[in-house]
Amino acid sequence: AQTVTQSQPEMSVQEAETVTLSCTYDTSESNYYLFWYKQPPSRQMILVIRQEAYKQQNATENRFSVNFQKAAKSFSLKISDSQLGDTAMYFCAFMLAGSEKLVFGKGTKLTVNP
Amino acid sequence: KAGVTQTPRYLIKTRGQQVTLSCSPISGHRSVSWYQQTPGQGLQFLFEYFSETQRNKGNFPGRFSGRQFSNSRSEMNVSTLELGDSALYLCASSPGVGQGLQPQHFGDGTRLSIL
């Protein structure tokens, strides 16, 4: 069974600074996808960024980028130029190719301070 | 394009009752998945339906069931409610081809409270 671990329950950052959220996962499979989802207090889960395991290049979406280390089974999220609207719970998630089942970590509560 | 719609937004029930939650996926999406979110257990996968068939199931008791209709709308039912069933229930839809390039889109959830 796959597991996802987020070791930082809470983090805070000053507006305009950079913050990195950690995620590790465990799987014996080679073909899978990794995601970061954001859940603001409004509670809707919003996809932030995704990474295909077969791609070595790290995914980037505007201010959000990942550091994907397949051998180490690590998938961290870097948020640059943090904004107040980035305040939310961030969940790392794993999905096997061919499946629609997402396995989530426990989440990291990020607070961006003015 | 309308997003994933879940109804109702809030629900209060008492122990022993049963409840039905509804999810309308994004138009064209054939896969609907359900997740339970609690402070203690986090987000846990309940089941996934594709073309009216349950394709995958999580580790939940038989009191939790679901179904999908021909228009891809899905319902989940919980019978004999227990206090521990209090949670946010999230529904997600996708085209259903099992590719992360077409990831799941989530609804706003149904907050179920058991008294």
Tab-separated table of C-alpha atoms in Angstrom:
chain	number	residue	atom	x	y	z
A	1	ALA	CA	0.000	0.000	0.000
A	2	GLN	CA	1.110	3.509	-0.720
A	3	THR	CA	1.632	6.041	2.047
A	4	VAL	CA	2.252	9.781	2.016
A	5	THR	CA	3.926	11.631	4.864
A	6	GLN	CA	3.960	15.357	5.514
A	7	SER	CA	6.223	16.006	8.475
A	8	GLN	CA	5.333	19.657	9.031
A	9	PRO	CA	1.880	20.064	10.615
A	10	GLU	CA	2.134	23.852	10.601
A	11	MET	CA	4.317	26.474	8.995
A	12	SER	CA	4.293	30.228	8.730
A	13	VAL	CA	5.998	32.661	6.362
A	14	GLN	CA	6.121	36.383	5.850
A	15	GLU	CA	4.452	37.883	2.845
A	16	ALA	CA	6.758	38.012	-0.204
A	17	GLU	CA	9.118	35.394	1.213
A	18	THR	CA	9.702	31.823	0.038
A	19	VAL	CA	8.581	28.700	1.861
A	20	THR	CA	9.086	24.982	1.188
A	21	LEU	CA	6.654	22.274	2.270
A	22	SER	CA	7.948	18.732	2.581
A	23	CYS	CA	6.396	15.468	1.436
A	24	THR	CA	7.694	11.937	1.264
A	25	TYR	CA	5.913	8.878	-0.044
A	26	ASP	CA	6.334	5.162	-0.142
A	27	THR	CA	5.552	2.915	-3.084
A	28	SER	CA	7.028	-0.034	-4.903
A	29	GLU	CA	5.460	1.065	-8.183
A	30	SER	CA	7.283	3.010	-10.860
A	31	ASN	CA	4.431	4.683	-12.733
A	32	TYR	CA	2.488	7.188	-10.696
A	33	TYR	CA	1.540	10.819	-10.279
A	34	LEU	CA	2.059	13.256	-7.443
A	35	PHE	CA	-0.004	16.300	-6.602
A	36	TRP	CA	-0.185	19.225	-4.257
A	37	TYR	CA	-3.677	20.377	-3.367
A	38	LYS	CA	-4.600	23.501	-1.453
A	39	GLN	CA	-7.624	23.728	0.839
A	40	PRO	CA	-8.429	27.250	2.043
A	41	PRO	CA	-10.963	27.857	4.840
A	42	SER	CA	-13.660	27.844	2.166
A	43	ARG	CA	-12.828	24.098	2.157
A	44	GLN	CA	-12.726	23.465	-1.604
A	45	MET	CA	-9.704	21.392	-2.628
A	46	ILE	CA	-7.806	23.170	-5.390
A	47	LEU	CA	-5.073	21.572	-7.473
A	48	VAL	CA	-1.837	23.535	-7.156
A	49	ILE	CA	0.623	21.473	-9.168
A	50	ARG	CA	1.164	17.941	-10.462
A	51	GLN	CA	4.155	15.817	-11.411
A	52	GLU	CA	4.410	12.705	-13.542
A	53	ALA	CA	6.851	10.208	-12.057
A	54	TYR	CA	8.322	9.382	-15.462
A	55	LYS	CA	9.354	13.011	-15.975
A	56	GLN	CA	12.653	14.064	-14.478
A	57	GLN	CA	11.955	17.750	-14.986
A	58	ASN	CA	10.397	19.419	-11.974
A	59	ALA	CA	6.938	20.909	-12.531
A	60	THR	CA	6.417	24.660	-12.238
A	61	GLU	CA	3.221	26.707	-12.118
A	62	ASN	CA	3.865	30.423	-11.743
A	63	ARG	CA	5.028	30.962	-8.121
A	64	PHE	CA	4.740	27.252	-7.293
A	65	SER	CA	7.414	24.699	-8.090
A	66	VAL	CA	8.317	21.237	-6.897
A	67	ASN	CA	11.523	19.419	-6.121
A	68	PHE	CA	10.879	15.832	-7.181
A	69	GLN	CA	13.498	13.320	-6.069
A	70	LYS	CA	12.264	9.945	-7.298
A	71	ALA	CA	14.994	7.825	-5.769
A	72	ALA	CA	14.507	9.468	-2.393
A	73	LYS	CA	10.699	9.397	-2.827
A	74	SER	CA	10.521	13.062	-1.965
A	75	PHE	CA	8.184	15.680	-3.430
A	76	SER	CA	8.491	19.125	-1.856
A	77	LEU	CA	6.560	22.244	-2.805
A	78	LYS	CA	8.209	25.645	-3.000
A	79	ILE	CA	6.074	28.762	-2.888
A	80	SER	CA	7.862	31.924	-3.983
A	81	ASP	CA	6.746	35.489	-3.261
A	82	SER	CA	4.159	34.241	-0.743
A	83	GLN	CA	0.836	36.045	-0.745
A	84	LEU	CA	-1.860	36.333	1.927
A	85	GLY	CA	-4.138	34.288	-0.301
A	86	ASP	CA	-1.746	31.350	-0.035
A	87	THR	CA	-2.889	30.802	3.554
A	88	ALA	CA	-4.448	27.334	3.523
A	89	MET	CA	-3.976	23.657	4.275
A	90	TYR	CA	-1.692	22.028	1.737
A	91	PHE	CA	-2.021	18.336	0.981
A	92	CYS	CA	0.441	16.159	-0.856
A	93	ALA	CA	-1.223	13.311	-2.753
A	94	PHE	CA	-0.192	10.179	-4.647
A	95	MET	CA	-2.009	8.384	-7.437
A	96	LEU	CA	-1.021	5.184	-9.211
A	97	ALA	CA	-1.228	5.316	-12.983
A	98	GLY	CA	-4.422	3.628	-14.111
A	99	SER	CA	-6.207	4.418	-10.860
A	100	GLU	CA	-8.297	7.355	-9.755
A	101	LYS	CA	-7.623	6.791	-6.051
A	102	LEU	CA	-5.745	9.594	-4.343
A	103	VAL	CA	-3.732	8.847	-1.207
A	104	PHE	CA	-3.274	11.987	0.839
A	105	GLY	CA	-0.824	13.095	3.480
A	106	LYS	CA	-2.097	14.617	6.724
A	107	GLY	CA	-1.535	18.135	5.449
A	108	THR	CA	0.493	21.208	6.360
A	109	LYS	CA	-1.272	24.311	7.605
A	110	LEU	CA	0.458	27.308	6.031
A	111	THR	CA	-0.087	30.814	7.349
A	112	VAL	CA	1.205	33.806	5.422
A	113	ASN	CA	1.697	36.796	7.697
A	114	PRO	CA	1.525	40.416	6.518
B	1	LYS	CA	-18.154	25.000	-17.320
B	2	ALA	CA	-19.854	24.286	-14.005
B	3	GLY	CA	-17.749	22.678	-11.301
B	4	VAL	CA	-18.481	19.699	-9.101
B	5	THR	CA	-21.694	20.290	-7.162
B	6	GLN	CA	-22.386	18.642	-3.832
B	7	THR	CA	-25.658	18.830	-1.959
B	8	PRO	CA	-26.503	19.547	0.724
B	9	ARG	CA	-23.708	21.732	2.112
B	10	TYR	CA	-24.576	20.954	5.710
B	11	LEU	CA	-26.470	18.136	7.327
B	12	ILE	CA	-27.276	17.309	10.936
B	13	LYS	CA	-28.402	13.815	11.853
B	14	THR	CA	-28.716	11.716	14.979
B	15	ARG	CA	-27.159	8.369	15.727
B	16	GLY	CA	-28.861	5.436	14.068
B	17	GLN	CA	-30.314	7.441	11.198
B	18	GLN	CA	-29.221	7.132	7.604
B	19	VAL	CA	-28.161	9.826	5.179
B	20	THR	CA	-27.756	10.286	1.427
B	21	LEU	CA	-25.321	12.758	-0.079
B	22	SER	CA	-25.349	13.826	-3.707
B	23	CYS	CA	-22.619	14.768	-6.164
B	24	SER	CA	-22.978	16.119	-9.696
B	25	PRO	CA	-19.684	15.905	-11.608
B	26	ILE	CA	-18.291	18.264	-14.174
B	27	SER	CA	-20.010	17.767	-17.511
B	28	GLY	CA	-18.285	15.016	-19.455
B	29	HIS	CA	-16.580	13.493	-16.431
B	30	ARG	CA	-17.397	9.816	-15.955
B	31	SER	CA	-15.500	9.072	-12.759
B	32	VAL	CA	-16.720	10.154	-9.338
B	33	SER	CA	-14.738	9.510	-6.177
B	34	TRP	CA	-15.736	10.091	-2.575
B	35	TYR	CA	-13.467	11.024	0.335
B	36	GLN	CA	-14.055	11.420	4.053
B	37	GLN	CA	-12.123	14.189	5.804
B	38	THR	CA	-11.792	14.249	9.599
B	39	PRO	CA	-9.314	16.049	11.870
B	40	GLY	CA	-8.017	12.760	13.218
B	41	GLN	CA	-7.789	10.562	10.136
B	42	GLY	CA	-7.331	13.217	7.486
B	43	LEU	CA	-8.542	12.502	3.964
B	44	GLN	CA	-9.529	8.923	3.322
B	45	PHE	CA	-10.735	7.374	0.094
B	46	LEU	CA	-14.202	5.841	0.264
B	47	PHE	CA	-14.910	4.595	-3.258
B	48	GLU	CA	-14.847	5.464	-6.927
B	49	TYR	CA	-17.513	4.961	-9.541
B	50	PHE	CA	-17.031	4.900	-13.292
B	51	SER	CA	-19.828	4.337	-15.801
B	52	GLU	CA	-22.217	3.241	-13.031
B	53	THR	CA	-19.784	0.597	-11.695
B	54	GLN	CA	-17.808	0.707	-8.490
B	55	ARG	CA	-14.231	0.487	-9.661
B	56	ASN	CA	-12.333	0.940	-6.424
B	57	LYS	CA	-13.203	0.812	-2.745
B	58	GLY	CA	-11.503	2.046	0.399
B	59	ASN	CA	-11.375	0.447	3.801
B	60	PHE	CA	-14.747	1.477	5.210
B	61	PRO	CA	-17.518	-0.667	6.712
B	62	GLY	CA	-20.474	-1.809	4.657
B	63	ARG	CA	-22.618	0.952	6.169
B	64	PHE	CA	-21.003	3.193	3.574
B	65	SER	CA	-22.312	2.610	0.075
B	66	GLY	CA	-22.721	4.497	-3.122
B	67	ARG	CA	-24.064	4.407	-6.610
B	68	GLN	CA	-23.739	6.230	-9.875
B	69	PHE	CA	-26.441	7.023	-12.363
B	70	SER	CA	-26.325	7.010	-16.144
B	71	ASN	CA	-25.761	10.788	-16.189
B	72	SER	CA	-22.665	10.245	-13.957
B	73	ARG	CA	-24.276	11.839	-10.919
B	74	SER	CA	-23.423	9.923	-7.786
B	75	GLU	CA	-24.902	9.416	-4.368
B	76	MET	CA	-23.356	7.998	-1.254
B	77	ASN	CA	-25.365	6.571	1.575
B	78	VAL	CA	-24.400	5.986	5.175
B	79	SER	CA	-26.707	3.828	7.264
B	80	THR	CA	-26.921	3.457	11.041
B	81	LEU	CA	-24.983	6.638	11.624
B	82	GLU	CA	-22.375	6.748	14.377
B	83	LEU	CA	-20.802	9.751	16.086
B	84	GLY	CA	-17.538	8.954	14.315
B	85	ASP	CA	-19.176	9.515	10.940
B	86	SER	CA	-19.146	13.257	11.582
B	87	ALA	CA	-16.914	14.575	8.833
B	88	LEU	CA	-16.584	16.594	5.682
B	89	TYR	CA	-17.447	14.387	2.725
B	90	LEU	CA	-15.766	15.435	-0.486
B	91	CYS	CA	-16.647	14.356	-3.967
B	92	ALA	CA	-14.247	14.583	-6.887
B	93	SER	CA	-14.736	14.008	-10.589
B	94	SER	CA	-12.448	13.332	-13.519
B	95	PRO	CA	-12.657	11.939	-17.032
B	96	GLY	CA	-11.695	8.634	-15.450
B	97	VAL	CA	-8.832	7.449	-17.593
B	98	GLY	CA	-6.477	7.030	-14.659
B	99	GLN	CA	-4.013	9.596	-15.866
B	100	GLY	CA	-2.727	12.297	-13.592
B	101	LEU	CA	-2.649	14.642	-16.566
B	102	GLN	CA	-6.420	14.891	-16.112
B	103	PRO	CA	-6.589	15.240	-12.357
B	104	GLN	CA	-9.600	15.196	-10.129
B	105	HIS	CA	-11.664	18.296	-9.437
B	106	PHE	CA	-13.302	18.566	-6.048
B	107	GLY	CA	-16.627	19.911	-4.861
B	108	ASP	CA	-17.109	22.088	-1.790
B	109	GLY	CA	-18.103	19.093	0.311
B	110	THR	CA	-20.986	18.180	2.592
B	111	ARG	CA	-20.419	18.788	6.292
B	112	LEU	CA	-22.170	15.982	8.169
B	113	SER	CA	-22.663	16.339	11.907
B	114	ILE	CA	-23.985	13.482	14.034
B	115	LEU	CA	-25.626	14.339	17.355
